[in-house]
Amino acid sequence: MQTIQNSTQLGGEDIPESRTLTPDPAPKDVTEAELEKLVFGDETEFLQGIRAHEVQTTGGSADEELDGWQDSDLFFLDAGDAETRGTDLVGPASLEVQSDHTFGGADRPAWEDSDDEKILVSLATNTRLRKLRTYEGEDLVNGREYIKRLRRQFERLNPVPEWVKYATEQHRSRERRRSSRKDPRLSDDDEAISEDQMDVDDEELSAQPLGKLLRSVDGLAIATSDGSTNKRKKLRAEVLDIQRTRDVGGTQPSAITSLQFHPIHPILLSSGPSSTLYLHRVSPSDSTNPNPLLTSLHVRHTPISTTAFEPPHGNRIFLSGQRRYFHIWDLPSGTIEKVTRVQGHGNEQRKMERFKLSPCGRWMGLVGTRRKGGVGVVNILDAQTTQWIAEARIGSHGGIADFAWWHDGEGLTIAGKAGDIIEYDLTQRCVVGQWTDEGAVGTTVIALGGGSVKGNNQKKADHHSLGGDRYIAVGSSSGIVNIYDRRSWFDTDISSPPSSASNQQLSIPSRPKPLRALQNLTTPTSHLVFSPDGQVLAISSRWKKDALRLVHLPSCTVYRNWPTAQTPLGRITSVAFSPDSRLLAVANEAGKIRLWEIMG
């Protein structure tokens, strides 16, 4: 390297200037030159390529270029296998599944193999792939179709998680709203759709999507409300024809403590301490998506203890927990009302976790939490206005164990923990009967069923029949369940009006004899549920695994063929019958709901 110094004259002074010269690179050897020619080519080949390209683009017509070629060299006819159909290679368009679950659906796969179209896969010869066929005679598919069907089979076995669906829908809603603001050509209907799909503030506790669902509930199968079209045949005793159907949904995050069927539509309501309420559509015969989840509602900081549809139409859901308030979910509108107190009775109603709605839908009974001198209280509210109406008191050591509404909704039966039971008539605002359960050792639960007064034949003059319920079942901490037939308590015919209310009160024996005492449970009885048609009584205990029995009425005999040792019940936390008495739902401590169909 050489350095050359020059001088320039500026203002009479010589200023040195330096400049560095880079020497010429060393000549390339033969190996390097050949490698460079292989990779990059040389100048001669580059110029020849340019000239060939110019000749090709400015050359003659296509016919001139194909002169001298034989037809056999230009075309190839692929006859293929004689048994292979064209539909075997390309799947039907109706079965193509969109596999892109990304936001907006605009992202392309990161990599695609062009050789997939050249691969042929036989679906008939491989027994593990026969499930991918769309019809019985299908055999060969190409690689792309094979990938689609594998993906479709995977999505059937592993559905998209709910949080992915929610996030995707929220993203698409925001995109639609953003596009509606940018594009002034959108119609008013499009803008309304965008507004309806906006995010819902959790603080407002509204569930507008469910309101839309139930406004268009025509798509759901509607059950008969009076049971006149599908009359249930009589069940035989001792042996029950019952079959297990598809389970409801997946596993919930906590034990299911409340379970109920909708009175009209095939919808199942379930909830538990996880503060979440679930609504499932009951469709066990659907093979593709049985018993899907319609929607869910999460109430923050409120472990839910009790939930119930409002009879008789089920347009509202009442839900409560171990709090000084409860919520009312109006399904048609999707709004949720919070009731914070019972006016004038706040001291007796510090918690609202235990309530029951009357079958007529007019009243709501709340078990009071404050006891003075062993006195238990049930506060009765108007279900429409949530205003306090009356209270029923029972003097029993330990307070109230449970209560049940009469069939006509005009009274209730209250059981104390010491075995004392009263019959309270709401129309008269007084106790019309008081009796003691035989051999009571800590009463835990009671239930009424087998109503003999139905439809238009029910009259207010029938209050002396205690609401028209024939049977009353009383469960105890020892596991013994006593079943009473209340028709034997009256000396006169229940179809004729009583002479006076006092005479009817005296006709109720103070210590009646049970029709049958069931000793099939060895742990405290936790659930007693009558089927709506009054032919079956379900008794269970959550304190022992698989502790469930079904009792035939009126024989009061326990079915001996079900459940068996292989019946998957678990520790039962809730039991419910469908309105037509054909389905039995059993929920357990593991958060699972299983269904059985009672055939006869």
mmCIF file of C-alpha atoms in Angstrom, residues 222-376:
data_model
loop_
_atom_site.group_PDB
_atom_site.id
_atom_site.type_symbol
_atom_site.label_atom_id
_atom_site.label_comp_id
_atom_site.label_asym_id
_atom_site.label_seq_id
_atom_site.Cartn_x
_atom_site.Cartn_y
_atom_site.Cartn_z
ATOM 1 C CA ILE A 222 -91.167 -27.541 22.242
ATOM 2 C CA ALA A 223 -92.440 -29.996 24.797
ATOM 3 C CA THR A 224 -96.112 -30.267 25.648
ATOM 4 C CA SER A 225 -97.028 -28.344 28.766
ATOM 5 C CA ASP A 226 -100.139 -30.288 29.685
ATOM 6 C CA GLY A 227 -98.969 -33.728 28.666
ATOM 7 C CA SER A 228 -102.217 -34.405 26.806
ATOM 8 C CA THR A 229 -100.597 -35.382 23.494
ATOM 9 C CA ASN A 230 -98.008 -37.787 24.925
ATOM 10 C CA LYS A 231 -99.715 -39.530 27.785
ATOM 11 C CA ARG A 232 -97.349 -41.598 29.872
ATOM 12 C CA LYS A 233 -98.251 -45.234 30.341
ATOM 13 C CA LYS A 234 -98.282 -46.859 33.761
ATOM 14 C CA LEU A 235 -94.946 -48.175 34.988
ATOM 15 C CA ARG A 236 -94.653 -51.637 36.421
ATOM 16 C CA ALA A 237 -93.127 -52.295 39.817
ATOM 17 C CA GLU A 238 -89.768 -53.862 40.736
ATOM 18 C CA VAL A 239 -88.290 -53.892 37.191
ATOM 19 C CA LEU A 240 -87.701 -50.655 35.297
ATOM 20 C CA ASP A 241 -86.847 -50.310 31.607
ATOM 21 C CA ILE A 242 -84.238 -47.549 31.682
ATOM 22 C CA GLN A 243 -81.443 -46.763 29.217
ATOM 23 C CA ARG A 244 -78.495 -44.437 29.457
ATOM 24 C CA THR A 245 -78.220 -41.644 26.881
ATOM 25 C CA ARG A 246 -75.516 -39.117 26.037
ATOM 26 C CA ASP A 247 -74.085 -37.110 28.925
ATOM 27 C CA VAL A 248 -74.722 -33.383 29.172
ATOM 28 C CA GLY A 249 -71.748 -31.236 28.159
ATOM 29 C CA GLY A 250 -68.334 -31.636 29.704
ATOM 30 C CA THR A 251 -67.133 -31.558 33.271
ATOM 31 C CA GLN A 252 -68.022 -28.430 35.223
ATOM 32 C CA PRO A 253 -65.394 -26.872 37.508
ATOM 33 C CA SER A 254 -67.260 -27.717 40.737
ATOM 34 C CA ALA A 255 -69.943 -29.924 42.189
ATOM 35 C CA ILE A 256 -73.394 -29.367 40.664
ATOM 36 C CA THR A 257 -75.717 -28.468 43.519
ATOM 37 C CA SER A 258 -78.735 -27.311 41.501
ATOM 38 C CA LEU A 259 -80.326 -29.061 38.511
ATOM 39 C CA GLN A 260 -83.661 -28.409 36.783
ATOM 40 C CA PHE A 261 -85.370 -28.904 33.410
ATOM 41 C CA HIS A 262 -87.159 -26.039 31.693
ATOM 42 C CA PRO A 263 -90.943 -26.472 32.052
ATOM 43 C CA ILE A 264 -91.577 -26.074 28.282
ATOM 44 C CA HIS A 265 -88.397 -26.163 26.201
ATOM 45 C CA PRO A 266 -85.731 -28.909 26.180
ATOM 46 C CA ILE A 267 -83.243 -26.909 28.251
ATOM 47 C CA LEU A 268 -81.372 -28.063 31.339
ATOM 48 C CA LEU A 269 -80.267 -25.600 34.012
ATOM 49 C CA SER A 270 -77.273 -26.437 36.217
ATOM 50 C CA SER A 271 -75.082 -24.508 38.645
ATOM 51 C CA GLY A 272 -72.698 -24.909 41.558
ATOM 52 C CA PRO A 273 -70.211 -23.137 43.828
ATOM 53 C CA SER A 274 -68.082 -22.149 40.824
ATOM 54 C CA SER A 275 -70.303 -19.024 40.467
ATOM 55 C CA THR A 276 -71.327 -20.086 36.959
ATOM 56 C CA LEU A 277 -74.777 -20.999 35.665
ATOM 57 C CA TYR A 278 -75.086 -23.234 32.580
ATOM 58 C CA LEU A 279 -77.901 -23.774 30.107
ATOM 59 C CA HIS A 280 -77.699 -26.882 27.912
ATOM 60 C CA ARG A 281 -80.032 -27.911 25.138
ATOM 61 C CA VAL A 282 -81.278 -31.438 25.836
ATOM 62 C CA SER A 283 -80.888 -33.421 22.601
ATOM 63 C CA PRO A 284 -79.408 -36.835 23.464
ATOM 64 C CA SER A 285 -80.474 -38.331 20.117
ATOM 65 C CA ASP A 286 -78.284 -35.893 18.155
ATOM 66 C CA SER A 287 -75.237 -37.943 17.166
ATOM 67 C CA THR A 288 -73.111 -35.033 15.934
ATOM 68 C CA ASN A 289 -73.501 -32.608 18.844
ATOM 69 C CA PRO A 290 -75.583 -34.089 21.682
ATOM 70 C CA ASN A 291 -76.744 -31.824 24.506
ATOM 71 C CA PRO A 292 -74.789 -28.714 23.438
ATOM 72 C CA LEU A 293 -74.129 -25.761 25.711
ATOM 73 C CA LEU A 294 -76.413 -22.836 24.846
ATOM 74 C CA THR A 295 -74.882 -20.231 27.132
ATOM 75 C CA SER A 296 -73.483 -19.645 30.597
ATOM 76 C CA LEU A 297 -73.579 -16.819 33.116
ATOM 77 C CA HIS A 298 -70.837 -16.069 35.631
ATOM 78 C CA VAL A 299 -71.680 -14.023 38.718
ATOM 79 C CA ARG A 300 -68.472 -12.797 40.270
ATOM 80 C CA HIS A 301 -67.828 -13.306 43.980
ATOM 81 C CA THR A 302 -71.067 -15.286 44.430
ATOM 82 C CA PRO A 303 -70.845 -19.076 44.851
ATOM 83 C CA ILE A 304 -74.256 -20.164 43.554
ATOM 84 C CA SER A 305 -76.265 -22.429 45.856
ATOM 85 C CA THR A 306 -79.744 -22.507 44.312
ATOM 86 C CA THR A 307 -81.092 -21.816 40.812
ATOM 87 C CA ALA A 308 -84.616 -22.344 39.492
ATOM 88 C CA PHE A 309 -86.800 -21.560 36.473
ATOM 89 C CA GLU A 310 -89.856 -19.501 37.307
ATOM 90 C CA PRO A 311 -93.011 -21.607 36.771
ATOM 91 C CA PRO A 312 -95.074 -22.094 34.746
ATOM 92 C CA HIS A 313 -93.413 -20.699 31.582
ATOM 93 C CA GLY A 314 -89.777 -20.491 32.678
ATOM 94 C CA ASN A 315 -89.159 -16.981 31.345
ATOM 95 C CA ARG A 316 -86.989 -16.046 34.330
ATOM 96 C CA ILE A 317 -84.267 -17.711 36.362
ATOM 97 C CA PHE A 318 -83.801 -17.058 40.079
ATOM 98 C CA LEU A 319 -80.292 -17.631 41.438
ATOM 99 C CA SER A 320 -78.780 -17.086 44.854
ATOM 100 C CA GLY A 321 -75.774 -17.908 47.012
ATOM 101 C CA GLN A 322 -74.478 -17.320 50.511
ATOM 102 C CA ARG A 323 -75.052 -13.591 50.200
ATOM 103 C CA ARG A 324 -77.588 -11.008 51.353
ATOM 104 C CA TYR A 325 -78.948 -10.677 47.827
ATOM 105 C CA PHE A 326 -80.186 -12.796 44.936
ATOM 106 C CA HIS A 327 -80.478 -12.266 41.175
ATOM 107 C CA ILE A 328 -83.333 -12.635 38.706
ATOM 108 C CA TRP A 329 -82.333 -13.329 35.101
ATOM 109 C CA ASP A 330 -85.015 -12.303 32.605
ATOM 110 C CA LEU A 331 -84.436 -14.589 29.623
ATOM 111 C CA PRO A 332 -86.398 -12.783 26.855
ATOM 112 C CA SER A 333 -84.606 -9.471 27.463
ATOM 113 C CA GLY A 334 -81.340 -10.786 28.882
ATOM 114 C CA THR A 335 -81.337 -8.314 31.774
ATOM 115 C CA ILE A 336 -80.450 -9.310 35.328
ATOM 116 C CA GLU A 337 -82.021 -7.738 38.393
ATOM 117 C CA LYS A 338 -80.310 -7.755 41.775
ATOM 118 C CA VAL A 339 -82.534 -7.900 44.865
ATOM 119 C CA THR A 340 -80.513 -6.776 47.868
ATOM 120 C CA ARG A 341 -82.909 -6.990 50.791
ATOM 121 C CA VAL A 342 -86.315 -8.026 52.104
ATOM 122 C CA GLN A 343 -87.984 -4.852 53.290
ATOM 123 C CA GLY A 344 -88.630 -4.930 57.036
ATOM 124 C CA HIS A 345 -87.121 -8.407 57.515
ATOM 125 C CA GLY A 346 -83.432 -7.858 56.932
ATOM 126 C CA ASN A 347 -82.450 -9.257 60.316
ATOM 127 C CA GLU A 348 -84.235 -12.549 59.634
ATOM 128 C CA GLN A 349 -82.927 -12.847 56.082
ATOM 129 C CA ARG A 350 -79.177 -12.347 56.233
ATOM 130 C CA LYS A 351 -78.596 -15.000 53.592
ATOM 131 C CA MET A 352 -80.806 -15.913 50.649
ATOM 132 C CA GLU A 353 -79.189 -19.160 49.528
ATOM 133 C CA ARG A 354 -82.176 -21.426 50.279
ATOM 134 C CA PHE A 355 -85.339 -20.644 48.343
ATOM 135 C CA LYS A 356 -88.089 -22.411 46.382
ATOM 136 C CA LEU A 357 -90.607 -21.065 43.878
ATOM 137 C CA SER A 358 -94.260 -22.078 44.036
ATOM 138 C CA PRO A 359 -95.597 -24.221 41.133
ATOM 139 C CA CYS A 360 -98.013 -21.432 40.195
ATOM 140 C CA GLY A 361 -95.114 -18.976 39.846
ATOM 141 C CA ARG A 362 -96.650 -16.355 42.154
ATOM 142 C CA TRP A 363 -94.630 -16.862 45.330
ATOM 143 C CA MET A 364 -91.067 -17.286 46.466
ATOM 144 C CA GLY A 365 -90.198 -18.915 49.804
ATOM 145 C CA LEU A 366 -86.928 -18.036 51.579
ATOM 146 C CA VAL A 367 -85.639 -19.881 54.625
ATOM 147 C CA GLY A 368 -84.784 -17.336 57.306
ATOM 148 C CA THR A 369 -81.328 -17.427 58.832
ATOM 149 C CA ARG A 370 -82.100 -16.029 62.272
ATOM 150 C CA ARG A 371 -83.616 -18.264 64.925
ATOM 151 C CA LYS A 372 -84.931 -17.151 68.283
ATOM 152 C CA GLY A 373 -85.632 -19.887 70.806
ATOM 153 C CA GLY A 374 -85.573 -22.611 68.157
ATOM 154 C CA VAL A 375 -88.148 -20.866 65.960
ATOM 155 C CA GLY A 376 -87.668 -21.267 62.213
#
